[in-house]
Amino acid sequence: MFNLSQKGKTRSILLNEASPLRRLDPRSKLFVSIALSLAVMLPLDKLIIFIGVYIIFIAWARLLLEMARQTWRLRWILLFLFVIDWWLVSFELAAVITLRLILLSGVFALFFSTTSTNELSMALESLRIPYRFAFSINLAFQSIGLLQEEWQAIREAQQSRGILVKFDGIRQLIKQVNDLIALTVPAIVLATRRAWAITEAAYSRGFDSPQRVSYYQLQMNWIDWLFIGLILAIMLTFIFWR
Amino acid sequence: MPVVLEAQEISFIYPQNNRGLAPVSLSLAENEGVFISGNSGSGKSTFTRCLSGLIPHLYRGEFSGKVLIHGDSTQDLPMWELADRVGLVFQNPAHQMLAPTVEAEILFGLENLGISRADMKQRLEEIFGFFKLEPFRNRSPHTLSGGEQQKLALASILARQPEIFIFDEPLSMLDTTSALEFVAHVENLINKGKSAVICEHRDKFLENSTHFRKFLLPGIHQPPAEQQDITHPDYPESLDQFQLQVRNLSVEKSGNKIIREMSFSLDSGQIVAIVGRNGAGKTTLLRSLVGLQKHNGDICINNGTINQKPHFRMVFQNPDIQLFNPSVKDEILFKVSRPNMQRYEWLLEMLDLRRYEDTPPLLLSEGEKRRLALALTLMQNGKHGVLLDEPALGQDQHHKDILIQLLKKLSQAGFLVIFTTHDLELAAHADHLILISPQGIVADGPTHEVLHADSAWQQIGLVRPDWMTFDV
């Protein structure tokens, strides 16, 4: 699982064990994801071809479904930005911005559908990011599902007291400020308590130890270097091709 | 026996609410178990934090006295070195899970010891074997039941092999079977030469063990003695008679059947306890009755002439998900249109909240917050009754007695009161007892009959220890 989904209630990105990228070193995937993200700088004509190539690559990696899901989750933001940019500037700019966001969401799906939070943490550590930061990033990703569940529990509990926040326009929302506070204050309190409980739990198991040894070890293989080389070649072709 | 841990007149005051721990001294010898007892708010959790060094290392406040571990003061040692000597297990195991898998959870503490990978592997496999955790190795700790999570919390500390173990109310969320297993694990540690301190409300689980010496924590805020004998007035209103009918209730979550084909009927004015093992679907059943859970089957109220949807109010397990107002009074009266102030006054008296009327709810102790959550729920008009999810959690005997009195007053006024609990002695105060398992209802009837239905208890795997008394 990508995040700590309690009793399977929350929506989360599942690790795709069938993808060939799952077996790669997380560092190579991190590098490739960053490289692929640079494609957002391409002009519209090149960007369209690049996204075409990217979709073929994603289909080969058996991640098409994950990419589609990720894009679907962003559908309202994409639509909003497209309409605003078209209205205020031009159709071309609206198309470029929307395609860039689709590409970035695809890269996000590629990385997180094939990399666990532990692997991400180890990759960051091996890239000389201090352990406490790598561990915090790991925990933050794990906590997404729990925060969603806590929010749901608060909403239900307050709803049972007659506190029902409906998002029917800004004016309506302003009238419901008190009710919004009824949701946000407990959410902040619970998140703070969880953070504090985790801090206590971590320190009571030697989190600040200077002699820490990582049990798992990462190993770059020839296939990782081949993968990096291939993606780099494609990227350079697109950047310098006229 | 040499002394391994010594607390010398330690006290601590939290700056935000002036509560904490009154001066106390304790010494713990090698191969010894001490069980700390005390009222709600007497500072048991604070005491565990002081003994383990979390206070003063992670907490700001007024700390005095000294805690010595093998002769070294906790103030002079860094946290990681203290963690090597003292293992701390917290009250809520779900809040101490740090890793995405059970294996990684155990490894977290081992990696910080700085031992070789071969040693880590050996300790890891030993722990998996000892606690029979192999089937859960790659599962997320948050998908385990309460009992399994508490076992994992102990396993992840035990893997580090500290000399001293400190537990903060480790039994509060466990059913009797899991609680007895947990106590047996700790007894086993003491037999192997370790020392243990357990702070716990569920006294009898430890009083009946020969491995523990009892130590009473004095506490700063004791309930005034004169309140113990007060006779409270009756609930100021009364409800009409009705019957709750549940037919073929089923609940499915993520493809798993949580509740299977449950049917039962209950009368107004009854106190009903729902008992089952961790994960049997007790909370889901309450959520279905209050209308928060999608379900199949019928739930209706029959008042002799027509059937209607039930209208219950629910008191949730965690009070923190509801509290946000600036004072206890505002919290109780929030969103109550035309509040019945007679009922308000009655609740303040009954739940011992009068002195906190102007206090911000977030500054109350856990037990007080639970009573406040009960008050604000009862201030809402539940036409048919009230549902309570684990209301005795973290409450001392005095406040359990208050709770029982309140439930009785409500039932006398015609409320249907349904509560879930792990505490069988609390369940014994109900008029009606429903035993449930993931397969459905195992026994349903008058409490005194169900409590003695041996085969039903065996079927759900819940132990009724010999020392447990069900006299009401």
XYZ file of C-alpha atoms in Angstrom:
714
model
C 0.000 0.000 0.000
C 1.091 3.524 -0.665
C -0.329 4.872 2.540
C -1.566 3.501 5.830
C -5.108 2.731 4.862
C -6.917 1.703 8.041
C -9.172 -1.279 7.416
C -9.154 -0.469 3.707
C -11.594 2.390 4.090
C -9.617 5.189 2.512
C -8.808 5.705 -1.128
C -5.117 5.208 -1.712
C -2.634 4.423 -4.468
C -1.909 0.706 -4.454
C 1.521 -0.597 -5.304
C 1.354 -2.186 -8.730
C 3.341 -5.387 -8.191
C 2.848 -6.405 -11.847
C 4.704 -3.397 -13.245
C 8.268 -4.103 -14.470
C 9.283 -0.785 -12.859
C 8.426 -2.196 -9.431
C 11.684 -4.164 -9.472
C 13.874 -1.147 -10.172
C 15.892 0.719 -7.572
C 13.852 3.652 -6.174
C 16.755 6.020 -6.901
C 16.600 5.273 -10.611
C 12.841 5.890 -10.567
C 13.334 9.114 -8.638
C 15.933 10.308 -11.160
C 13.754 9.316 -14.125
C 10.697 11.004 -12.610
C 12.613 14.253 -12.193
C 13.971 13.957 -15.766
C 10.512 13.304 -17.187
C 9.110 16.277 -15.278
C 11.502 18.547 -17.189
C 9.407 17.853 -20.298
C 6.959 20.487 -19.033
C 9.337 23.040 -20.593
C 8.733 21.700 -24.116
C 6.672 23.805 -26.543
C 3.130 22.624 -27.391
C 3.934 20.672 -30.605
C 6.791 18.742 -28.991
C 4.823 18.311 -25.782
C 1.947 16.570 -27.610
C 4.361 14.095 -29.257
C 6.189 13.598 -25.946
C 2.939 12.779 -24.130
C 2.124 10.293 -26.902
C 5.496 8.568 -26.379
C 4.999 8.760 -22.609
C 1.591 7.041 -22.839
C 3.143 4.190 -24.870
C 5.853 3.856 -22.203
C 3.250 3.917 -19.396
C 1.190 1.250 -21.194
C 4.317 -0.946 -21.462
C 4.924 -0.411 -17.740
C 1.314 -1.537 -17.047
C 0.543 1.759 -15.330
C -2.077 3.149 -17.695
C -4.881 2.578 -15.205
C -2.993 4.342 -12.407
C -2.255 7.322 -14.670
C -5.897 7.523 -15.781
C -7.073 7.404 -12.150
C -4.638 10.092 -11.099
C -5.698 12.378 -13.965
C -9.370 11.714 -13.207
C -8.860 12.831 -9.600
C -7.540 16.155 -10.918
C -10.315 16.575 -13.489
C -11.973 19.610 -11.878
C -8.705 21.472 -11.364
C -7.662 20.704 -14.953
C -11.006 21.852 -16.319
C -10.970 25.007 -14.198
C -7.438 25.971 -15.275
C -8.171 25.183 -18.918
C -11.280 27.380 -18.996
C -9.648 30.267 -17.091
C -6.488 30.263 -19.250
C -8.477 30.037 -22.487
C -10.749 32.859 -21.343
C -8.012 35.153 -20.036
C -5.099 34.385 -22.394
C -5.371 31.912 -25.307
C -6.367 28.418 -26.266
C -2.722 27.464 -26.854
C -1.636 28.454 -23.355
C -4.645 26.667 -21.851
C -3.730 23.488 -23.760
C -0.028 23.688 -22.762
C -0.798 24.186 -19.069
C -3.373 21.388 -19.005
C -1.048 18.956 -20.815
C 1.812 19.833 -18.455
C -0.357 19.030 -15.454
C -1.495 15.752 -17.012
C 2.152 14.841 -17.620
C 3.117 15.684 -14.026
C 0.222 13.652 -12.607
C 1.347 10.745 -14.833
C 4.901 11.017 -13.476
C 3.495 11.076 -9.925
C 1.488 7.932 -10.679
C 4.553 6.235 -12.192
C 6.658 6.853 -9.111
C 4.155 6.170 -6.348
C 2.530 3.131 -7.965
C 5.878 1.401 -8.108
C 7.670 2.704 -4.973
C 6.728 2.150 -1.343
C 7.146 4.926 1.223
C 9.942 2.940 2.852
C 11.794 2.724 -0.468
C 11.318 6.450 -1.002
C 12.767 7.106 2.435
C 15.776 4.867 1.731
C 16.338 6.531 -1.655
C 16.352 9.967 -0.037
C 18.705 8.788 2.694
C 21.157 7.359 0.167
C 21.059 10.730 -1.595
C 22.445 12.262 1.623
C 19.135 13.684 2.811
C 19.377 13.499 6.657
C 17.506 10.495 8.115
C 15.107 12.602 10.186
C 13.889 14.411 7.025
C 13.624 11.198 4.985
C 11.724 9.556 7.858
C 9.395 12.561 8.160
C 8.574 12.407 4.431
C 7.895 8.671 4.779
C 5.559 9.317 7.717
C 3.808 12.192 5.968
C 2.899 9.974 3.011
C 1.803 7.178 5.344
C -0.456 9.557 7.255
C -2.559 10.690 4.287
C -5.009 7.795 4.693
C -5.272 8.276 8.450
C -5.960 11.984 8.108
C -8.734 11.242 5.597
C -10.284 8.777 8.045
C -10.041 11.180 10.959
C -11.697 13.918 8.893
C -14.507 11.511 8.016
C -14.957 10.533 11.701
C -15.114 14.210 12.747
C -17.638 15.007 10.000
C -19.882 12.144 11.077
C -19.639 12.957 14.791
C -20.423 16.638 14.247
C -23.166 15.799 11.762
C -24.819 13.772 14.507
C -24.945 17.037 16.545
C -26.643 18.834 13.680
C -23.490 20.438 12.286
C -23.796 19.969 8.560
C -21.440 21.944 6.335
C -22.673 22.207 2.757
C -20.527 23.783 0.090
C -23.270 25.759 -1.686
C -21.332 28.816 -2.776
C -19.088 31.279 -0.987
C -21.921 33.290 0.630
C -23.415 30.162 2.113
C -19.979 29.079 3.287
C -19.406 32.385 5.131
C -22.684 31.812 7.003
C -21.371 28.454 8.125
C -18.089 29.713 9.609
C -18.975 28.376 13.061
C -19.771 24.974 11.622
C -16.503 24.956 9.697
C -14.673 25.684 12.963
C -16.477 22.655 14.437
C -14.737 20.517 11.835
C -11.340 22.179 11.608
C -10.557 22.593 15.330
C -10.941 18.859 16.146
C -9.013 18.022 12.953
C -6.101 20.216 14.042
C -6.254 18.842 17.603
C -6.215 15.218 16.380
C -3.407 15.835 13.878
C -1.323 17.569 16.555
C -1.935 14.745 19.013
C -1.029 12.133 16.442
C 2.160 14.011 15.580
C 3.033 14.223 19.271
C 2.245 10.536 19.906
C 4.450 9.578 16.949
C 7.260 11.791 18.252
C 7.066 10.094 21.661
C 6.930 6.634 20.085
C 9.909 7.391 17.825
C 12.099 8.842 20.597
C 11.217 6.008 22.972
C 12.704 3.641 20.376
C 15.941 5.537 19.918
C 15.032 7.807 16.979
C 17.870 10.232 17.837
C 20.495 7.501 17.998
C 23.776 8.481 16.290
C 24.630 4.805 15.677
C 21.663 3.896 13.435
C 22.216 1.087 10.880
C 19.668 0.580 8.096
C 18.521 -3.044 7.764
C 17.479 -2.822 4.122
C 20.059 -1.889 1.502
C 19.532 -0.464 -1.957
C 21.425 -1.910 -4.922
C 21.657 -0.304 -8.390
C 21.787 -2.994 -11.102
C 22.632 -2.815 -14.819
C 18.918 -2.671 -15.593
C 18.640 0.533 -13.536
C 21.488 2.162 -15.471
C 19.956 0.978 -18.767
C 16.601 2.478 -17.761
C 18.181 5.802 -16.801
C 20.238 5.854 -20.055
C 17.181 5.140 -22.189
C 15.042 7.850 -20.599
C 17.915 10.344 -20.787
C 18.373 9.592 -24.506
C 14.665 10.163 -25.154
C 14.698 13.404 -23.191
C 17.765 14.750 -24.998
C 16.238 13.839 -28.354
C 13.159 15.872 -27.555
C 15.091 18.838 -26.196
C 17.548 19.159 -29.129
C 15.300 17.941 -31.965
C 14.302 20.752 -34.363
C 17.900 -7.700 44.310
C 19.705 -4.616 42.920
C 17.580 -1.532 42.252
C 17.352 -0.783 38.515
C 15.070 2.251 38.595
C 14.538 4.792 41.306
C 12.221 7.807 41.324
C 13.158 10.282 44.073
C 10.327 12.695 44.991
C 9.525 13.430 41.368
C 6.746 15.816 40.385
C 5.721 17.560 37.191
C 3.255 20.327 36.327
C 2.107 20.953 32.737
C 2.153 24.712 32.055
C -1.115 24.719 30.049
C -3.466 23.439 32.789
C -1.446 23.226 36.021
C -2.095 19.493 36.234
C 0.425 16.715 36.368
C 2.055 14.562 38.969
C 2.208 15.133 42.729
C 5.557 14.334 44.436
C 6.113 10.586 44.431
C 8.961 8.137 45.047
C 9.298 4.584 43.800
C 12.045 2.043 43.493
C 12.020 -0.943 41.186
C 14.310 -3.907 41.669
C 15.633 -6.298 39.055
C 13.159 -9.076 38.279
C 10.290 -7.123 39.863
C 6.871 -5.994 38.632
C 5.060 -2.929 39.985
C 1.488 -2.095 39.168
C 0.590 1.582 39.529
C -2.995 2.316 40.415
C -4.678 5.706 40.745
C -7.780 7.706 39.930
C -8.392 9.429 36.585
C -6.224 12.535 36.511
C -3.807 11.273 39.173
C -0.986 11.495 36.654
C -0.334 7.872 35.684
C 0.657 8.739 32.091
C 2.802 11.612 33.357
C 4.500 9.202 35.752
C 5.372 6.797 32.897
C 6.795 9.733 30.921
C 8.942 10.750 33.895
C 10.220 7.205 34.458
C 11.125 6.752 30.791
C 12.808 10.149 30.463
C 10.320 11.646 27.965
C 9.877 14.168 30.778
C 11.948 16.366 30.948
C 13.517 15.653 27.519
C 10.436 16.238 25.333
C 8.091 18.143 27.649
C 8.254 21.663 28.988
C 6.944 22.162 32.498
C 7.905 22.258 36.135
C 9.895 19.087 36.822
C 11.484 18.365 40.176
C 13.107 15.365 41.780
C 15.267 12.765 40.114
C 14.813 9.502 38.216
C 17.829 7.199 38.335
C 18.220 4.291 35.932
C 21.067 1.995 36.984
C 22.285 4.954 39.055
C 22.314 7.467 36.140
C 19.918 10.412 36.146
C 17.493 10.546 33.192
C 18.290 14.247 32.886
C 21.941 13.495 32.150
C 21.394 10.780 29.524
C 20.347 11.438 25.906
C 16.961 10.032 24.842
C 18.445 7.304 22.638
C 20.523 5.950 25.507
C 17.502 5.985 27.813
C 15.539 4.127 25.114
C 18.209 1.406 25.152
C 17.614 0.856 28.880
C 13.856 1.482 29.183
C 11.127 0.271 26.817
C 7.882 2.256 26.868
C 4.552 0.920 25.561
C 1.777 3.501 25.222
C -1.956 3.341 25.864
C -3.150 3.505 22.267
C -1.083 1.117 20.144
C -2.430 2.595 16.890
C -0.774 5.921 17.748
C 2.705 4.439 18.095
C 2.867 2.665 14.741
C 5.553 4.313 12.640
C 6.155 1.987 9.726
C 4.151 0.751 6.736
C 4.570 -2.966 7.562
C 4.747 -5.104 10.704
C 8.315 -6.143 9.836
C 9.446 -2.534 9.361
C 7.733 -1.588 12.639
C 9.900 -4.039 14.597
C 13.002 -3.090 12.615
C 12.566 0.618 13.404
C 13.757 0.119 16.982
C 16.407 -2.447 16.043
C 18.030 -0.157 13.454
C 18.440 2.550 16.104
C 20.392 0.177 18.382
C 23.311 0.202 15.984
C 23.718 -3.596 15.961
C 24.815 -5.564 12.895
C 22.320 -6.615 10.182
C 22.876 -10.270 11.069
C 21.938 -9.573 14.702
C 18.884 -7.622 13.573
C 17.769 -10.514 11.394
C 18.199 -12.978 14.236
C 16.250 -10.845 16.725
C 13.557 -10.160 14.138
C 12.973 -13.852 13.449
C 12.997 -14.669 17.187
C 10.335 -12.041 17.822
C 8.192 -13.206 14.897
C 8.353 -16.736 16.270
C 7.719 -15.772 19.897
C 4.670 -13.591 19.182
C 3.394 -15.691 16.244
C 3.352 -12.596 14.032
C 4.498 -14.331 10.837
C 1.080 -14.147 9.084
C 1.120 -10.359 9.525
C 4.731 -9.719 8.418
C 3.902 -7.615 5.345
C 0.627 -6.142 6.537
C 0.143 -2.532 7.551
C 0.067 -2.318 11.384
C -3.072 -0.198 11.073
C -5.032 -3.096 9.596
C -4.474 -5.241 12.726
C -7.019 -5.582 15.531
C -6.483 -3.765 18.853
C -5.120 -6.910 20.518
C -2.737 -7.617 17.642
C -1.543 -4.012 17.605
C -0.811 -4.097 21.329
C 1.102 -7.355 20.833
C 3.083 -5.715 18.016
C 3.818 -2.690 20.224
C 5.228 -5.022 22.886
C 7.129 -7.049 20.267
C 8.776 -3.948 18.799
C 9.976 -2.914 22.271
C 10.963 -6.445 23.342
C 13.114 -6.840 20.217
C 15.338 -4.058 21.588
C 15.881 -6.121 24.773
C 15.741 -3.308 27.359
C 16.110 -4.194 31.040
C 13.051 -2.231 32.158
C 9.583 -2.143 30.603
C 7.079 0.620 31.301
C 3.464 0.324 30.192
C 0.890 3.125 30.121
C -2.598 1.568 30.424
C -1.835 -1.244 27.979
C -5.070 -3.114 28.729
C -7.568 -0.287 28.277
C -8.487 -1.166 24.683
C -8.244 -4.945 24.930
C -10.940 -7.556 25.410
C -10.520 -9.895 28.397
C -8.813 -12.653 26.382
C -6.279 -10.278 24.804
C -5.748 -8.517 28.161
C -4.994 -11.809 29.948
C -2.618 -12.840 27.144
C -0.861 -9.487 27.454
C -0.468 -9.834 31.225
C 0.917 -13.350 30.701
C 3.521 -11.958 28.263
C 4.647 -9.389 30.842
C 4.763 -12.055 33.596
C 6.961 -14.090 31.291
C 9.338 -11.127 30.900
C 9.590 -10.776 34.686
C 10.318 -14.515 34.972
C 13.199 -13.965 32.566
C 14.772 -11.351 34.823
C 13.292 -8.156 33.391
C 11.569 -5.457 35.469
C 8.201 -3.924 34.634
C 6.028 -0.983 35.673
C 2.393 -1.027 34.544
C 0.008 1.890 35.031
C -3.521 0.574 34.643
C -7.170 1.308 35.504
C -8.273 -2.292 35.104
C -6.817 -3.180 38.480
C -8.092 -6.707 38.834
C -6.127 -8.083 35.886
C -2.965 -7.242 37.805
C -4.133 -7.559 41.404
C -4.686 -11.241 40.754
C -1.184 -11.761 39.420
C 1.524 -12.782 41.887
C 4.134 -11.000 39.765
C 3.110 -7.454 40.649
C 3.370 -5.276 43.716
C 0.648 -2.618 43.898
C 1.606 1.034 44.242
C -1.034 3.719 44.724
C -0.346 7.038 43.014
C -1.572 9.870 45.276
C -2.618 12.318 42.535
C -3.145 16.061 42.545
C -6.833 16.225 41.730
C -8.808 13.718 43.746
C -12.616 13.879 43.496
C -14.015 15.450 46.662
C -14.990 12.709 49.104
C -18.400 14.207 49.871
C -19.484 13.595 46.267
C -19.321 9.837 46.621
C -22.611 9.497 48.501
C -24.730 12.078 46.731
C -28.145 10.810 45.625
C -28.980 12.371 42.292
C -32.492 13.416 41.259
C -34.289 11.551 38.480
C -34.033 12.553 34.828
C -36.391 15.501 34.359
C -38.325 14.053 31.386
C -39.784 10.712 30.308
C -40.232 8.912 26.962
C -43.159 6.878 25.610
C -42.847 3.098 25.385
C -41.562 1.557 22.155
C -39.688 -1.453 20.805
C -36.572 -1.402 18.619
C -36.719 -4.123 15.987
C -33.664 -5.166 13.996
C -34.192 -7.740 11.250
C -31.517 -9.415 9.097
C -28.984 -6.631 9.580
C -25.850 -7.103 7.445
C -22.934 -4.764 6.850
C -20.201 -5.189 4.286
C -17.045 -3.067 4.089
C -14.515 -3.404 1.269
C -15.880 -6.843 0.404
C -15.685 -8.121 4.018
C -18.849 -9.006 5.915
C -18.563 -7.144 9.214
C -22.081 -7.987 10.439
C -24.014 -11.044 9.275
C -27.778 -11.403 9.437
C -28.386 -9.997 12.920
C -31.944 -9.933 14.258
C -33.042 -8.830 17.715
C -35.601 -6.642 19.436
C -35.172 -4.401 22.482
C -37.662 -2.520 24.641
C -37.543 1.077 25.759
C -36.252 1.516 29.280
C -33.642 -1.236 28.892
C -29.900 -0.962 29.376
C -28.271 -3.195 26.780
C -24.600 -4.197 26.666
C -23.003 -5.419 23.440
C -19.940 -7.536 24.066
C -17.579 -9.253 21.661
C -13.908 -9.612 20.857
C -11.849 -6.825 19.235
C -13.032 -6.543 15.633
C -16.368 -8.369 16.149
C -18.357 -5.423 14.711
C -19.627 -3.768 17.905
C -18.998 -0.196 16.759
C -20.353 -0.984 13.284
C -23.574 -2.222 14.885
C -23.994 1.063 16.800
C -23.199 3.068 13.654
C -25.905 1.143 11.808
C -28.462 1.822 14.551
C -27.722 5.557 14.530
C -27.837 5.702 10.715
C -24.159 6.389 9.970
C -23.429 3.008 8.397
C -24.792 1.694 5.096
C -26.434 -1.640 5.753
C -28.897 -4.216 4.515
C -31.906 -5.272 6.567
C -34.495 -3.366 8.590
C -34.069 -1.239 11.684
C -37.305 0.280 12.934
C -39.135 1.499 16.015
C -42.569 0.125 16.781
C -44.579 2.131 19.260
C -47.640 -0.121 19.152
C -49.322 1.518 16.179
C -46.802 2.515 13.514
C -43.267 1.633 12.502
C -40.813 4.511 12.233
C -37.087 5.095 11.823
C -35.199 5.119 15.122
C -33.829 8.416 16.384
C -30.830 7.758 18.597
C -27.886 9.912 19.600
C -24.425 8.397 19.796
C -21.500 9.019 22.123
C -18.328 8.287 20.163
C -15.264 6.481 21.475
C -12.923 9.439 20.988
C -14.303 12.663 22.550
C -11.683 14.802 20.805
C -13.505 14.518 17.474
C -16.313 16.739 18.784
C -14.849 19.318 21.154
C -14.061 22.806 19.838
C -16.018 25.437 21.798
C -14.392 27.932 24.210
C -16.143 26.574 27.319
C -17.861 23.439 28.604
C -21.169 25.329 28.725
C -20.883 26.495 25.100
C -19.923 22.971 24.058
C -22.953 21.358 25.683
C -25.403 23.952 24.375
C -23.969 24.279 20.842
C -26.652 23.830 18.142
C -29.321 23.015 20.717
C -32.379 24.997 19.738
C -34.420 26.113 22.754
C -32.289 24.179 25.256
C -33.986 22.554 28.202
C -31.981 24.175 30.997
C -33.427 21.811 33.585
C -31.835 18.938 31.675
C -28.613 20.960 31.353
C -28.410 21.483 35.115
C -29.184 17.816 35.715
C -26.362 16.723 33.390
C -23.818 19.042 35.037
C -24.652 17.622 38.459
C -24.893 14.033 37.353
C -21.643 14.021 35.385
C -19.638 16.002 37.927
C -18.974 18.813 35.414
C -20.331 21.792 37.361
C -16.884 23.070 38.404
C -15.694 23.042 34.768
C -18.619 25.006 33.275
C -16.354 27.876 32.117
C -13.267 25.761 31.385
C -12.165 25.226 27.751
C -12.985 21.570 26.914
C -9.531 20.936 25.460
C -7.972 21.527 28.900
C -9.999 18.761 30.573
C -8.568 15.343 31.397
C -9.456 12.386 29.152
C -12.071 11.082 31.615
C -13.658 14.535 31.933
C -13.774 14.905 28.155
C -15.624 11.604 27.922
C -18.207 12.806 30.418
C -18.531 16.084 28.512
C -19.105 14.183 25.237
C -21.849 12.254 27.007
C -23.412 15.506 28.274
C -23.445 17.212 24.872
C -24.968 14.116 23.268
C -27.704 13.881 25.892
C -28.497 17.591 25.480
C -29.551 16.797 21.903
C -33.014 15.343 21.611
C -32.580 11.636 21.010
C -36.230 10.571 20.784
C -35.544 6.918 21.456
C -32.365 6.743 23.425
C -28.619 6.895 23.426
C -25.844 4.673 22.095
C -22.433 4.672 23.782
C -19.276 3.256 22.214
C -16.911 1.943 24.929
C -18.002 4.526 27.532
C -15.812 3.076 30.320
C -12.553 3.451 28.410
C -9.943 5.106 30.629
C -12.425 5.718 33.493
C -11.587 4.858 37.080
C -14.067 3.032 39.345
C -15.515 6.255 40.777
C -16.401 7.561 37.317
C -17.644 4.160 36.192
C -20.054 4.304 39.137
C -21.209 7.768 37.998
C -21.719 6.383 34.493
C -23.748 3.416 35.753
C -25.938 5.714 37.850
C -26.553 7.953 34.850
C -27.472 5.040 32.564
C -29.917 3.754 35.176
C -31.592 7.167 35.482
C -31.928 7.365 31.702
C -33.421 3.884 31.449
C -35.883 4.735 34.246
C -36.994 7.718 32.130
C -37.769 5.330 29.251
C -34.558 5.714 27.222
C -33.207 2.699 25.401
C -29.534 2.723 26.367
C -27.174 0.562 24.306
C -23.439 0.453 24.967
C -20.478 -1.579 23.733
C -17.812 -2.608 26.192
C -14.822 -4.836 26.886
C -15.407 -4.402 30.587
C -17.494 -7.417 31.622
C -18.092 -6.030 35.101
C -19.675 -2.945 33.543
C -21.680 -5.170 31.185
C -23.029 -6.985 34.241
C -24.949 -3.798 35.133
C -27.011 -4.011 31.934
C -30.518 -5.527 31.853
C -29.835 -7.248 28.571
C -26.647 -8.630 27.067
C -25.902 -9.380 23.417
C -22.786 -11.398 22.636
C -21.574 -10.957 19.078
C -18.904 -12.453 16.866
C -18.036 -11.835 13.187
C -20.452 -14.698 12.423
C -23.401 -12.916 14.074
C -25.205 -12.977 17.413
C -24.008 -15.772 19.670
C -26.226 -15.075 22.691
C -28.963 -12.546 23.350
C -30.984 -12.347 26.573
C -31.170 -11.142 30.165
C -27.683 -10.343 31.431
C -27.588 -12.861 34.292
C -28.491 -15.685 31.876
C -26.023 -14.739 29.137
C -23.205 -14.215 31.652
C -23.552 -17.852 32.649
C -23.983 -19.297 29.135
C -20.568 -21.003 29.091
C -20.805 -22.395 25.566
C -21.513 -18.937 24.088
C -18.422 -17.437 25.742
C -16.314 -20.332 24.541
C -17.680 -19.885 21.031
C -16.607 -16.234 20.783
C -13.293 -16.936 22.523
C -13.802 -14.527 25.394
C -12.426 -15.563 28.760
C -14.325 -14.759 31.968
C -11.558 -14.963 34.570
C -12.386 -16.731 37.860
C -11.709 -13.580 39.849
C -14.216 -11.547 37.851
C -17.412 -10.985 39.832
C -20.703 -10.149 38.216
C -22.571 -9.161 41.362
C -24.575 -5.995 40.806
